[in-house]
Short mmCIF file of C-alpha atoms in Angstrom, two decimals:
data_model
loop_
_atom_site.label_atom_id
_atom_site.label_comp_id
_atom_site.label_asym_id
_atom_site.label_seq_id
_atom_site.Cartn_x
_atom_site.Cartn_y
_atom_site.Cartn_z
CA MET A 1 -4.83 26.84 -2.09
CA GLY A 2 -6.29 27.35 1.37
CA ALA A 3 -3.56 29.93 2.04
CA MET A 4 -4.55 31.94 -1.04
CA ILE A 5 -8.22 31.91 0.00
CA ASP A 6 -7.16 33.09 3.45
CA TYR A 7 -5.09 35.89 1.89
CA TRP A 8 -8.16 37.20 0.05
CA TYR A 9 -10.42 36.65 3.09
CA TYR A 10 -8.28 38.73 5.43
CA THR A 11 -7.04 41.42 3.03
CA GLY A 12 -9.80 41.77 0.43
CA ASP A 13 -7.11 41.81 -2.28
CA THR A 14 -8.51 40.06 -5.40
CA THR A 15 -5.24 40.09 -7.36
CA TYR A 16 -4.78 36.35 -7.11
CA ASN A 17 -8.42 35.22 -7.11
CA ASN A 18 -8.56 34.09 -10.74
CA LEU A 19 -5.37 32.11 -10.33
CA THR A 20 -6.69 30.56 -7.12
CA GLN A 21 -10.00 29.59 -8.71
CA GLU A 22 -8.21 28.07 -11.72
CA ALA A 23 -5.98 26.02 -9.45
CA LEU A 24 -8.91 24.76 -7.36
CA LEU A 25 -10.79 23.59 -10.48
CA PHE A 26 -7.82 22.16 -12.37
CA GLN A 27 -7.43 19.13 -10.09
CA VAL A 28 -11.08 18.14 -9.64
CA GLY A 29 -10.69 15.11 -11.92
CA PRO A 30 -13.28 13.50 -14.23
CA TYR A 31 -15.71 12.85 -11.36
CA ASN A 32 -15.34 16.25 -9.67
CA ASP A 33 -14.04 14.70 -6.44
CA TYR A 34 -10.34 15.63 -6.48
CA MET A 35 -9.24 12.24 -7.76
CA PRO A 36 -7.39 13.37 -10.92
CA PRO A 37 -5.72 10.70 -13.09
CA ASN A 38 -2.39 12.56 -12.91
CA GLN A 39 -2.24 11.74 -9.19
CA THR A 40 -3.37 8.10 -9.43
CA LEU A 41 -0.04 6.68 -8.27
CA THR A 42 0.50 8.98 -5.30
CA GLU A 43 -2.70 10.45 -3.86
CA GLY A 44 -3.61 9.61 -0.28
CA ASN A 45 -6.75 10.23 1.75
CA ASP A 46 -5.05 13.13 3.49
CA ASP A 47 -4.14 14.73 0.15
CA GLN A 48 -7.71 14.52 -1.09
CA GLY A 49 -8.91 15.73 2.29
CA PHE A 50 -6.88 18.94 2.06
CA TRP A 51 -8.51 19.76 -1.28
CA GLY A 52 -11.91 19.12 0.31
CA MET A 53 -11.17 21.44 3.23
CA ALA A 54 -9.91 24.17 0.85
CA VAL A 55 -13.16 24.26 -1.14
CA MET A 56 -15.15 24.05 2.10
CA THR A 57 -13.37 27.23 3.19
CA ALA A 58 -14.23 28.81 -0.17
CA ALA A 59 -17.92 28.08 0.44
CA GLU A 60 -17.83 29.34 4.06
CA TYR A 61 -15.98 32.56 3.17
CA LYS A 62 -18.07 33.19 0.04
CA PHE A 63 -15.07 33.07 -2.25
CA GLU A 64 -16.16 33.89 -5.80
CA ASP A 65 -18.26 31.01 -7.13
CA PRO A 66 -17.07 29.17 -10.27
CA PRO A 67 -18.80 29.92 -13.60
CA GLU A 68 -21.99 28.10 -14.51
CA GLY A 69 -21.25 24.62 -15.80
CA GLN A 70 -18.26 24.22 -13.48
CA PRO A 71 -18.41 22.23 -10.23
CA GLN A 72 -19.26 24.42 -7.25
CA TRP A 73 -17.33 24.66 -3.97
CA LEU A 74 -19.90 23.01 -1.74
CA ALA A 75 -20.55 20.18 -4.21
CA LEU A 76 -16.82 19.50 -4.46
CA ALA A 77 -16.52 19.29 -0.68
CA GLN A 78 -19.48 16.90 -0.59
CA ALA A 79 -17.91 14.75 -3.30
CA VAL A 80 -14.69 14.41 -1.29
CA PHE A 81 -16.69 13.46 1.78
CA ASN A 82 -18.74 10.85 -0.13
CA THR A 83 -15.71 9.17 -1.67
CA GLN A 84 -13.94 8.98 1.67
CA ALA A 85 -16.98 7.71 3.57
CA ALA A 86 -17.08 4.83 1.07
CA ARG A 87 -13.49 3.96 2.06
CA TRP A 88 -14.25 3.66 5.77
CA ASP A 89 -12.64 0.35 6.71
CA PRO A 90 -14.51 -1.56 9.46
CA ASP A 91 -12.66 -4.81 8.66
CA HIS A 92 -9.37 -3.55 10.09
CA CYS A 93 -9.12 -1.88 13.51
CA ASN A 94 -12.92 -1.64 13.56
CA GLY A 95 -13.02 1.43 11.32
CA GLY A 96 -10.99 4.42 10.24
CA LEU A 97 -9.50 5.50 6.94
CA ARG A 98 -6.23 4.15 5.61
CA TRP A 99 -3.51 6.65 4.89
CA GLN A 100 -3.23 5.64 1.25
CA ILE A 101 -6.04 5.12 -1.25
CA PHE A 102 -4.22 2.77 -3.61
CA THR A 103 -3.00 -0.67 -2.58
CA TRP A 104 0.42 -0.33 -4.21
CA ASN A 105 1.46 2.73 -2.19
CA THR A 106 3.58 2.47 0.92
CA GLY A 107 1.32 3.25 3.84
CA TYR A 108 -1.78 1.43 2.59
CA ASP A 109 -1.58 -0.68 5.75
CA TYR A 110 -1.35 2.42 7.96
CA LYS A 111 -4.21 4.39 9.50
CA ASN A 112 -2.88 7.84 10.29
CA SER A 113 -4.44 10.61 12.31
CA ILE A 114 -4.31 13.27 9.60
CA SER A 115 -6.55 11.23 7.29
CA GLN A 116 -9.08 10.92 10.12
CA ALA A 117 -8.59 14.60 11.02
CA CYS A 118 -9.36 15.79 7.48
CA PHE A 119 -12.45 13.58 7.28
CA PHE A 120 -13.67 14.66 10.72
CA ASN A 121 -13.03 18.33 9.99
CA LEU A 122 -14.87 18.17 6.67
CA ALA A 123 -17.82 16.21 8.10
CA ALA A 124 -18.28 18.63 11.01
CA ARG A 125 -18.16 21.70 8.77
CA LEU A 126 -20.56 20.16 6.23
CA ALA A 127 -22.95 19.39 9.10
CA LEU A 128 -22.81 23.03 10.21
CA TYR A 129 -23.10 24.46 6.68
CA THR A 130 -25.95 22.22 5.46
CA GLY A 131 -27.68 21.25 8.73
CA ASN A 132 -27.61 17.61 7.56
CA SER A 133 -27.24 15.29 10.56
CA THR A 134 -25.63 12.55 8.46
CA TYR A 135 -22.43 14.56 8.34
CA ALA A 136 -22.61 15.10 12.10
CA ASP A 137 -23.00 11.35 12.66
CA TRP A 138 -19.85 10.71 10.67
CA ALA A 139 -17.97 13.35 12.66
CA VAL A 140 -18.98 11.65 15.91
CA ARG A 141 -18.04 8.22 14.54
CA THR A 142 -14.60 9.42 13.49
CA TYR A 143 -13.84 11.16 16.79
CA ASP A 144 -14.98 8.12 18.77
CA TRP A 145 -12.84 5.81 16.63
CA MET A 146 -9.77 7.93 17.33
CA VAL A 147 -10.44 7.63 21.05
CA ASN A 148 -11.13 3.89 20.91
CA VAL A 149 -7.84 3.05 19.18
CA LYS A 150 -6.03 5.49 21.50
CA LEU A 151 -4.72 7.75 18.75
CA LEU A 152 -6.44 10.49 20.77
CA ASP A 153 -5.76 9.99 24.47
CA ASP A 154 -7.44 11.20 27.66
CA ASN A 155 -5.25 14.32 27.70
CA HIS A 156 -6.32 15.21 24.16
CA ARG A 157 -2.93 14.44 22.71
CA ILE A 158 -3.06 13.09 19.15
CA PHE A 159 -0.48 10.60 17.91
CA ASP A 160 0.55 9.95 14.34
CA GLY A 161 -1.10 6.60 13.52
CA ALA A 162 -1.01 2.80 13.71
CA HIS A 163 -0.61 -0.20 11.41
CA ILE A 164 -3.47 -2.57 10.75
CA GLY A 165 -1.21 -5.64 11.02
CA ASP A 166 -1.56 -5.70 14.80
CA ASN A 167 -5.09 -4.30 14.81
CA CYS A 168 -3.78 -0.76 15.44
CA SER A 169 -2.52 -1.75 18.87
CA SER A 170 1.00 -0.32 18.43
CA ILE A 171 0.76 3.46 18.26
CA THR A 172 3.35 5.58 16.43
CA PRO A 173 3.92 8.23 19.14
CA TYR A 174 4.95 11.24 17.03
CA GLU A 175 2.81 14.38 17.45
CA PHE A 176 2.33 16.94 14.68
CA SER A 177 0.57 20.28 14.95
CA TYR A 178 -1.75 19.89 11.96
CA ASN A 179 -3.43 16.82 13.48
CA ILE A 180 -4.61 18.62 16.59
CA GLY A 181 -5.39 21.81 14.64
CA ALA A 182 -7.82 19.97 12.33
CA PHE A 183 -9.57 18.31 15.26
CA LEU A 184 -9.73 21.62 17.13
CA LEU A 185 -11.56 23.42 14.30
CA GLY A 186 -13.83 20.42 13.62
CA SER A 187 -14.81 20.28 17.29
CA ALA A 188 -15.59 24.01 17.27
CA ALA A 189 -17.83 23.43 14.24
CA MET A 190 -19.64 20.70 16.17
CA VAL A 191 -20.23 23.16 19.02
CA ALA A 192 -21.90 25.54 16.58
CA TYR A 193 -23.87 22.72 14.90
CA SER A 194 -25.11 21.44 18.27
CA ASN A 195 -26.14 24.96 19.26
CA ASN A 196 -28.07 25.41 16.00
CA SER A 197 -29.86 22.09 16.48
CA ASN A 198 -30.61 22.77 20.18
CA GLN A 199 -28.68 19.76 21.49
CA ALA A 200 -27.56 21.07 24.86
CA GLY A 201 -25.84 17.88 25.93
CA ASP A 202 -23.77 17.80 22.75
CA VAL A 203 -22.86 21.46 23.15
CA GLU A 204 -21.36 20.72 26.55
CA MET A 205 -19.50 17.65 25.30
CA TRP A 206 -17.95 19.42 22.32
CA THR A 207 -17.11 22.47 24.40
CA GLU A 208 -15.09 20.27 26.76
CA ARG A 209 -13.34 18.74 23.78
CA VAL A 210 -12.44 22.13 22.34
CA ASP A 211 -10.96 23.18 25.69
CA GLY A 212 -9.03 19.94 26.04
CA LEU A 213 -7.62 20.12 22.52
CA LEU A 214 -6.63 23.76 22.97
CA ASN A 215 -4.87 22.94 26.26
CA SER A 216 -2.92 20.18 24.57
CA THR A 217 -2.10 22.44 21.61
CA GLU A 218 -0.60 25.13 23.83
CA GLN A 219 1.33 22.73 26.05
CA ILE A 220 2.92 20.79 23.21
CA PHE A 221 3.20 23.15 20.24
CA PHE A 222 4.05 26.43 21.93
CA PHE A 223 7.42 27.07 23.54
CA GLY A 224 7.64 29.28 26.60
CA ASN A 225 6.74 29.62 30.26
CA ASP A 226 3.08 30.60 29.90
CA THR A 227 0.49 31.90 27.44
CA ALA A 228 1.87 35.42 27.61
CA ASN A 229 5.18 34.53 25.96
CA ARG A 230 4.70 31.21 24.24
CA VAL A 231 5.62 30.87 20.54
CA MET A 232 4.56 28.18 18.08
CA ILE A 233 6.99 25.30 17.42
CA GLU A 234 6.79 22.07 15.37
CA ILE A 235 8.06 20.02 18.27
CA ALA A 236 8.62 16.66 16.55
CA CYS A 237 11.12 17.89 13.97
CA GLU A 238 12.00 21.58 14.31
CA PRO A 239 14.41 21.40 17.29
CA VAL A 240 16.48 18.69 15.56
CA ASN A 241 16.34 20.21 12.05
CA LEU A 242 14.58 17.18 10.60
CA CYS A 243 11.35 18.68 9.21
CA ASP A 244 10.58 17.37 5.73
CA THR A 245 8.90 19.40 2.99
CA ASP A 246 5.39 18.74 4.30
CA GLN A 247 6.27 19.37 7.93
CA LEU A 248 7.71 22.79 7.09
CA SER A 249 4.14 23.93 6.35
CA PHE A 250 2.35 22.42 9.37
CA LYS A 251 2.44 25.62 11.41
CA ALA A 252 0.53 27.34 8.60
CA TYR A 253 -2.41 24.98 9.08
CA LEU A 254 -2.33 25.23 12.87
CA SER A 255 -2.37 29.05 12.65
CA ARG A 256 -5.24 28.98 10.15
CA TRP A 257 -7.40 26.58 12.15
CA MET A 258 -6.74 28.16 15.52
CA ALA A 259 -7.89 31.53 14.20
CA ALA A 260 -11.01 30.01 12.56
CA THR A 261 -11.85 28.23 15.82
CA THR A 262 -12.50 31.58 17.50
CA LYS A 263 -15.49 32.23 15.23
CA TRP A 264 -17.36 29.09 16.33
CA ALA A 265 -15.94 28.88 19.87
CA PRO A 266 -15.67 32.58 20.78
CA TRP A 267 -14.64 31.96 24.40
CA THR A 268 -11.25 30.83 23.06
CA PHE A 269 -10.48 34.16 21.37
CA ASN A 270 -8.33 35.90 23.98
CA ARG A 271 -6.13 32.90 24.59
CA ILE A 272 -5.70 32.04 20.90
CA LYS A 273 -5.10 35.67 19.91
CA THR A 274 -2.26 35.96 22.45
CA LEU A 275 -0.58 32.79 21.22
CA LEU A 276 -0.90 33.82 17.57
CA GLN A 277 0.34 37.33 18.23
CA ASN A 278 3.47 36.08 20.01
CA SER A 279 4.14 33.72 17.15
CA ALA A 280 3.56 36.35 14.45
CA VAL A 281 6.14 38.69 16.00
CA ALA A 282 8.67 35.85 16.22
CA ALA A 283 7.93 34.79 12.64
CA ALA A 284 8.48 38.33 11.37
CA HIS A 285 11.95 38.31 12.92
CA GLN A 286 12.71 35.25 10.81
CA CYS A 287 11.64 36.91 7.55
CA VAL A 288 14.93 38.70 6.88
CA GLY A 289 16.73 36.05 4.89
CA GLY A 290 17.76 35.58 1.27
CA ASP A 291 19.17 38.10 -1.15
CA ASN A 292 16.10 40.31 -0.78
CA HIS A 293 16.10 40.02 3.02
CA ARG A 294 12.45 38.98 2.96
CA MET A 295 12.68 35.19 2.98
CA CYS A 296 11.35 33.48 6.10
CA GLY A 297 12.84 30.76 8.23
CA LEU A 298 10.99 28.20 10.35
CA LYS A 299 12.49 28.57 13.82
CA TRP A 300 10.37 31.23 15.43
CA ALA A 301 10.84 30.05 19.03
CA ASN A 302 13.95 30.12 21.20
CA ASN A 303 16.36 31.39 18.53
CA SER A 304 17.05 34.97 19.72
CA GLY A 305 15.42 36.33 16.57
CA VAL A 306 18.24 35.18 14.30
CA TRP A 307 17.27 33.92 10.82
CA ASP A 308 17.77 30.15 10.75
CA GLY A 309 19.14 30.14 7.18
CA THR A 310 16.27 28.17 5.60
CA THR A 311 13.79 29.21 2.93
CA GLY A 312 10.93 27.53 1.12
CA VAL A 313 7.24 27.50 0.36
CA GLY A 314 6.39 25.91 3.71
CA GLN A 315 8.22 28.58 5.68
CA GLN A 316 6.60 31.39 3.68
CA MET A 317 3.11 29.88 4.10
CA ALA A 318 3.56 29.48 7.83
CA ALA A 319 4.74 33.06 8.33
CA MET A 320 1.96 34.49 6.15
CA GLU A 321 -0.80 32.47 7.85
CA VAL A 322 0.24 33.33 11.39
CA VAL A 323 0.44 37.05 10.56
CA LEU A 324 -2.92 37.03 8.75
CA ALA A 325 -4.52 35.08 11.63
CA ASN A 326 -4.05 38.11 13.86
CA MET A 327 -6.72 39.85 11.78
CA ILE A 328 -9.41 37.29 12.62
CA GLU A 329 -11.34 39.63 14.92
CA GLN A 330 -12.09 42.00 12.04
CA ALA A 331 -12.89 39.23 9.53
CA GLU A 332 -16.46 38.31 8.67
CA ALA A 333 -17.94 35.20 10.24
CA PRO A 334 -18.16 32.07 8.05
CA VAL A 335 -21.56 31.57 6.41
CA THR A 336 -23.87 28.59 6.08
CA ASN A 337 -26.75 27.72 3.77
CA SER A 338 -29.08 29.55 6.14
CA SER A 339 -26.89 32.58 6.81
CA GLY A 340 -25.93 33.90 3.41
CA GLY A 341 -24.08 31.04 1.75
CA THR A 342 -24.26 31.05 -2.07
CA SER A 343 -22.37 27.92 -3.07
CA VAL A 344 -24.54 25.24 -4.68
CA GLY A 345 -24.31 21.77 -3.19
CA ASP A 346 -24.95 18.23 -4.38
CA PRO A 347 -25.46 15.62 -1.62
CA SER A 348 -24.83 12.81 -4.11
CA ALA A 349 -21.68 14.34 -5.57
CA GLY A 350 -19.02 11.78 -6.29
CA GLY A 351 -21.71 9.11 -6.52
CA SER A 352 -21.01 8.54 -10.22
CA ASP A 353 -17.67 7.14 -9.12
CA ASP A 354 -18.72 3.51 -8.68
CA SER A 355 -15.17 2.51 -7.76
CA ARG A 356 -14.69 4.82 -4.79
CA ALA A 357 -13.31 1.98 -2.68
CA ASP A 358 -11.27 0.67 -5.65
CA PRO A 359 -10.50 3.81 -7.65
CA VAL A 360 -8.34 2.22 -10.36
CA GLY A 361 -11.13 0.62 -12.36
CA ARG A 362 -13.15 3.79 -12.78
CA TYR A 363 -10.81 5.18 -15.42
CA PHE A 364 -11.30 2.15 -17.64
CA GLY A 365 -15.06 1.62 -17.34
CA PRO A 366 -16.94 -1.70 -17.14
CA ILE A 367 -15.57 -4.79 -18.89
CA SER A 368 -17.20 -5.24 -22.33
CA THR A 369 -17.50 -8.23 -24.69
CA GLY A 370 -14.70 -6.75 -26.77
CA ASP A 371 -12.51 -6.55 -23.67
CA ARG A 372 -13.11 -10.23 -22.96
CA ALA A 373 -12.37 -11.22 -26.57
CA GLY A 374 -9.15 -9.25 -26.49
CA ALA A 375 -8.19 -10.87 -23.20
CA ILE A 376 -8.75 -14.35 -24.71
CA ILE A 377 -6.63 -13.55 -27.77
CA CYS A 378 -3.84 -12.15 -25.60
CA THR A 379 -3.97 -15.20 -23.34
CA ILE A 380 -3.72 -17.60 -26.31
CA ALA A 381 -0.80 -15.62 -27.72
CA VAL A 382 1.03 -15.70 -24.39
CA ILE A 383 0.47 -19.45 -24.00
CA PHE A 384 1.69 -20.07 -27.59
CA PHE A 385 4.91 -18.16 -27.03
CA LEU A 386 5.49 -19.89 -23.70
CA LEU A 387 5.08 -23.32 -25.34
CA ALA A 388 7.32 -22.30 -28.21
CA GLY A 389 9.98 -21.21 -25.77
CA LEU A 390 9.61 -24.44 -23.81
CA ALA A 391 9.96 -26.51 -27.00
CA PHE A 392 13.06 -24.54 -27.97
CA MET A 393 14.69 -25.19 -24.59
CA MET A 394 13.87 -28.92 -24.74
CA THR A 395 15.16 -29.44 -28.30
CA ASP A 396 18.34 -31.54 -28.58
CA GLU A 397 20.43 -29.84 -31.24
CA THR A 398 22.36 -33.04 -31.92
CA LYS A 399 19.21 -34.86 -33.02
CA SER A 400 17.08 -34.50 -36.10
CA THR A 401 13.65 -32.93 -36.02
CA VAL A 402 12.07 -36.36 -36.41
CA ASP A 403 13.95 -37.75 -33.41
CA ASN A 404 13.11 -34.73 -31.29
CA TRP A 405 9.44 -35.06 -32.24
CA ALA A 406 9.49 -38.75 -31.37
CA SER A 407 11.01 -38.00 -27.97
CA PHE A 408 8.41 -35.33 -27.34
CA ARG A 409 5.52 -37.63 -28.29
CA SER A 410 6.92 -40.38 -26.12
CA GLY A 411 7.12 -38.04 -23.13
CA VAL A 412 3.62 -36.73 -23.67
CA SER A 413 2.21 -40.22 -24.05
CA GLY A 414 3.88 -41.37 -20.85
CA ALA A 415 2.50 -38.37 -18.96
CA ALA A 416 -0.96 -39.06 -20.36
CA LEU A 417 -0.84 -42.69 -19.22
CA VAL A 418 0.18 -41.63 -15.74
CA ALA A 419 -2.62 -39.09 -15.62
CA ALA A 420 -5.15 -41.65 -16.89
CA ALA A 421 -4.06 -44.07 -14.19
CA GLY A 422 -4.82 -41.42 -11.65
CA GLY A 423 -1.41 -41.72 -10.07
CA LYS A 424 -2.07 -45.40 -9.12
CA LYS A 425 1.03 -47.39 -8.21
CA ALA A 426 2.04 -50.13 -10.64
CA THR A 427 1.61 -53.77 -9.65
CA THR A 428 4.49 -56.18 -9.21
CA GLU A 429 3.79 -57.72 -12.63
CA GLU A 430 3.77 -54.30 -14.31
CA LYS A 431 7.08 -53.40 -12.69
CA GLY A 432 8.61 -56.58 -13.99
CA LYS A 433 7.47 -55.79 -17.50
CA GLY A 434 9.00 -52.37 -17.28
CA LEU A 435 12.38 -53.77 -16.29
CA ALA A 436 12.26 -56.42 -18.96
CA THR A 437 11.62 -53.96 -21.77
CA GLU A 438 13.83 -51.04 -20.70
CA ARG A 439 16.81 -50.61 -22.99
CA SER A 440 20.24 -49.06 -22.75
CA SER A 441 22.87 -48.66 -25.48
CA SER A 442 26.40 -50.02 -25.27
CA THR A 443 29.03 -47.39 -25.98
CA ASP A 444 31.29 -49.90 -27.79
CA THR A 445 29.10 -52.40 -29.63
CA GLY A 446 25.69 -50.79 -29.86
CA GLU A 447 24.19 -53.88 -28.31
CA LYS A 448 21.15 -53.47 -26.14
CA ILE A 449 20.47 -55.28 -22.89
CA PRO A 450 17.87 -54.93 -20.24
CA ALA A 451 18.92 -52.13 -17.97
CA ALA A 452 18.09 -54.19 -14.92
CA TYR A 453 21.00 -56.52 -15.75
CA GLY A 454 23.57 -53.91 -14.90
CA GLY A 455 21.77 -51.00 -13.34
CA GLY A 456 24.02 -49.17 -10.99
CA ASN A 457 26.95 -51.67 -11.33
CA THR A 458 29.87 -49.26 -11.72
CA ASN A 459 32.46 -50.98 -9.59
CA GLY A 460 33.96 -53.40 -12.15
CA ASN A 461 31.90 -56.51 -11.51
CA GLY A 462 31.12 -58.36 -14.74
CA ASP A 463 29.70 -61.57 -16.09
CA ALA A 464 31.51 -64.73 -17.35
CA ARG A 465 31.51 -63.63 -20.99
CA GLY A 466 34.31 -61.10 -20.68
CA VAL A 467 32.23 -57.96 -20.63
CA MET A 468 31.59 -55.39 -17.96
CA ILE A 469 28.17 -54.08 -17.17
CA ALA A 470 28.26 -50.44 -16.02
CA GLY A 471 25.22 -48.28 -15.74
CA GLY A 472 23.28 -50.65 -17.99
CA LYS A 473 25.91 -50.48 -20.79
CA LEU A 474 28.08 -53.29 -22.17
CA GLN A 475 31.78 -52.48 -22.13
CA LYS A 476 34.86 -54.53 -22.97
CA ARG A 477 36.60 -55.81 -19.90
CA PRO A 478 40.02 -54.18 -19.49
CA GLU A 479 42.98 -56.62 -19.33
CA SER A 480 43.65 -55.65 -15.78
CA VAL A 481 40.25 -56.92 -14.87
CA HIS A 482 41.02 -60.41 -16.36
CA GLN A 483 44.05 -60.78 -14.11
CA PRO A 484 43.16 -62.64 -10.94
CA SER A 485 44.04 -60.82 -7.84
CA ASN A 486 43.97 -62.03 -4.32
CA HIS A 487 43.72 -58.45 -3.16
CA ARG A 488 40.48 -57.58 -4.92
CA LYS A 489 37.70 -56.91 -2.56
CA ARG A 490 34.41 -58.58 -3.19
CA VAL A 491 31.72 -56.01 -3.65
CA SER A 492 28.21 -57.02 -2.95
CA ALA A 493 25.59 -56.39 -5.58
CA PRO A 494 23.54 -53.22 -5.16
CA ALA A 495 19.98 -53.25 -4.07
CA ALA A 496 18.79 -53.57 -7.65
CA VAL A 497 18.58 -56.95 -9.46
CA SER A 498 22.05 -58.11 -10.70
CA PRO A 499 22.98 -61.21 -12.80
CA MET A 500 24.49 -64.28 -11.15
CA ARG A 501 28.25 -64.56 -11.60
CA GLY A 502 29.43 -67.04 -14.23
CA GLY A 503 26.40 -66.63 -16.48
CA THR A 504 24.71 -69.79 -15.19
CA THR A 505 21.01 -70.26 -15.69
CA THR A 506 18.76 -71.28 -12.92
CA THR A 507 15.04 -71.35 -12.28
CA ASP A 508 15.47 -69.64 -8.94
CA THR A 509 13.52 -66.44 -8.89
CA ILE A 510 15.49 -63.32 -8.01
CA SER A 511 13.51 -60.86 -5.96
CA THR A 512 15.40 -58.11 -4.23
CA ILE A 513 13.73 -55.61 -1.95
CA SER A 514 15.36 -52.23 -1.51
CA THR A 515 15.75 -51.35 2.15
CA ALA A 516 15.39 -47.64 1.27
CA ASN A 517 11.99 -47.68 -0.36
CA ARG A 518 10.85 -51.34 -0.23
CA ASN A 519 9.88 -51.25 -3.90
CA ARG A 520 9.55 -54.63 -5.54
CA HIS A 521 11.49 -55.42 -8.71
CA SER A 522 11.07 -58.04 -11.44
CA THR A 523 10.22 -61.65 -10.57
CA ASN A 524 11.37 -62.98 -13.95
CA SER A 525 13.78 -65.87 -13.78
CA ILE A 526 17.40 -65.63 -14.83
CA GLY A 527 16.65 -68.09 -17.58
CA GLN A 528 13.98 -65.84 -19.06
CA ARG A 529 16.34 -62.87 -18.96
CA ALA A 530 19.14 -64.84 -20.60
CA ALA A 531 16.73 -65.79 -23.35
CA VAL A 532 15.96 -62.15 -23.91
CA LEU A 533 19.69 -61.40 -24.08
CA ARG A 534 20.36 -64.15 -26.65
CA LYS A 535 17.43 -63.00 -28.76
CA GLN A 536 18.75 -59.45 -28.82
CA ARG A 537 22.22 -60.52 -29.85
CA SER A 538 21.04 -62.78 -32.72
#
């Protein structure tokens, strides 16, 4: 929308003013701060910043004020500033704005120069328009932060950004024209603000910064031998044909802000006018494409005046802005509150947005008692369905409901006992009781024996009664097992307790210690265990 305001500002043509005003007001959102719900998933600080700068231009150029009852241009710009100041992030890289507003967006961990540039530009222009030093303080803070993290170097080159993961120590070295253009205009505004507030030292400092930024702009973003023949170029992407949709429009913003700079830093006029004039002529040579021979390409520099074959909104904006910028000398100077400005401001605008640093919650309001009750009901329902699903997965389809319920109760009871014991290890006597009462079914006879009598014995060793004990189950001894063999290897009993061969009874206590975990097993005598066996078989 800034391009449409510029079109009216330079030409006086009001044909598109109503459409422009409608567009500027449509996206203000419920809190009049350009945070509309339809952009919740995608909006970044730079996106919001561009809206803020557009309405700031409307206030400075005295674009037709909105009807009564609608948010006003200056108040909208102040709302954008207030919401962004609340997002200043001192916990990472000692300050700066993140690229993204919302945590789920790629780039939330990135602090890019254009977000800082928009905030700086808006703060400086608000300081000049209102005379409020708070805005000036924020402009100084932002510029200093850029220097401290080395996104703005000693030669006034501005790099793309840095990630917070390494405390912004690794700089992404790409350079784009709109970054330096926004800082150039903001610095010019600070020159004018410092002049108005009689701060001579600040005037000198900001004047040096304007000169340094303009030098860097010409050296990097204008192609040619010297000022007399240099033409604007988007150096990071244009020569290699890799400009994305956004980057195709960057030269429009640089043209706009360079021209506006001459109003607040008039000593730059001759130099900027020459650069813009060269670029406008080159751009016009590119506007011969398409079926109507009026579509503009992007490659103005070093292309022998041949249309580059591309078209799009970005290319059209860039060509229009650079041509219009050549009319800056005849255009009226921007106004302020004290020099004819009519836009109504609101220093607390955006303040009703209590979730400026966490914008998601503001659309849903504070949590009420009803919200809590609903959350409890939903939680209970979720838990119920989870338990039902768990019970379904644990149900043995081959058993009756009664047996499944008994198994479930047994498992729960065992878990409760363990929990009540506080995880305390069982004593030797308790372990013995456990082994003595554990049962295992025989696959052939249904007889039950203590599992400890055959636990783990799967290699054919048996007792003197003609049965085999395998995995705690009684099995008939195969005939081959009854045949004596001189070739059978003797297999030692496993580390668990195993019955004595021949079924003899003795009062010797069997106590075997596992070398793997040194857990003690039952100290019951073989005689006691045999008694248990006879009792079970009777």
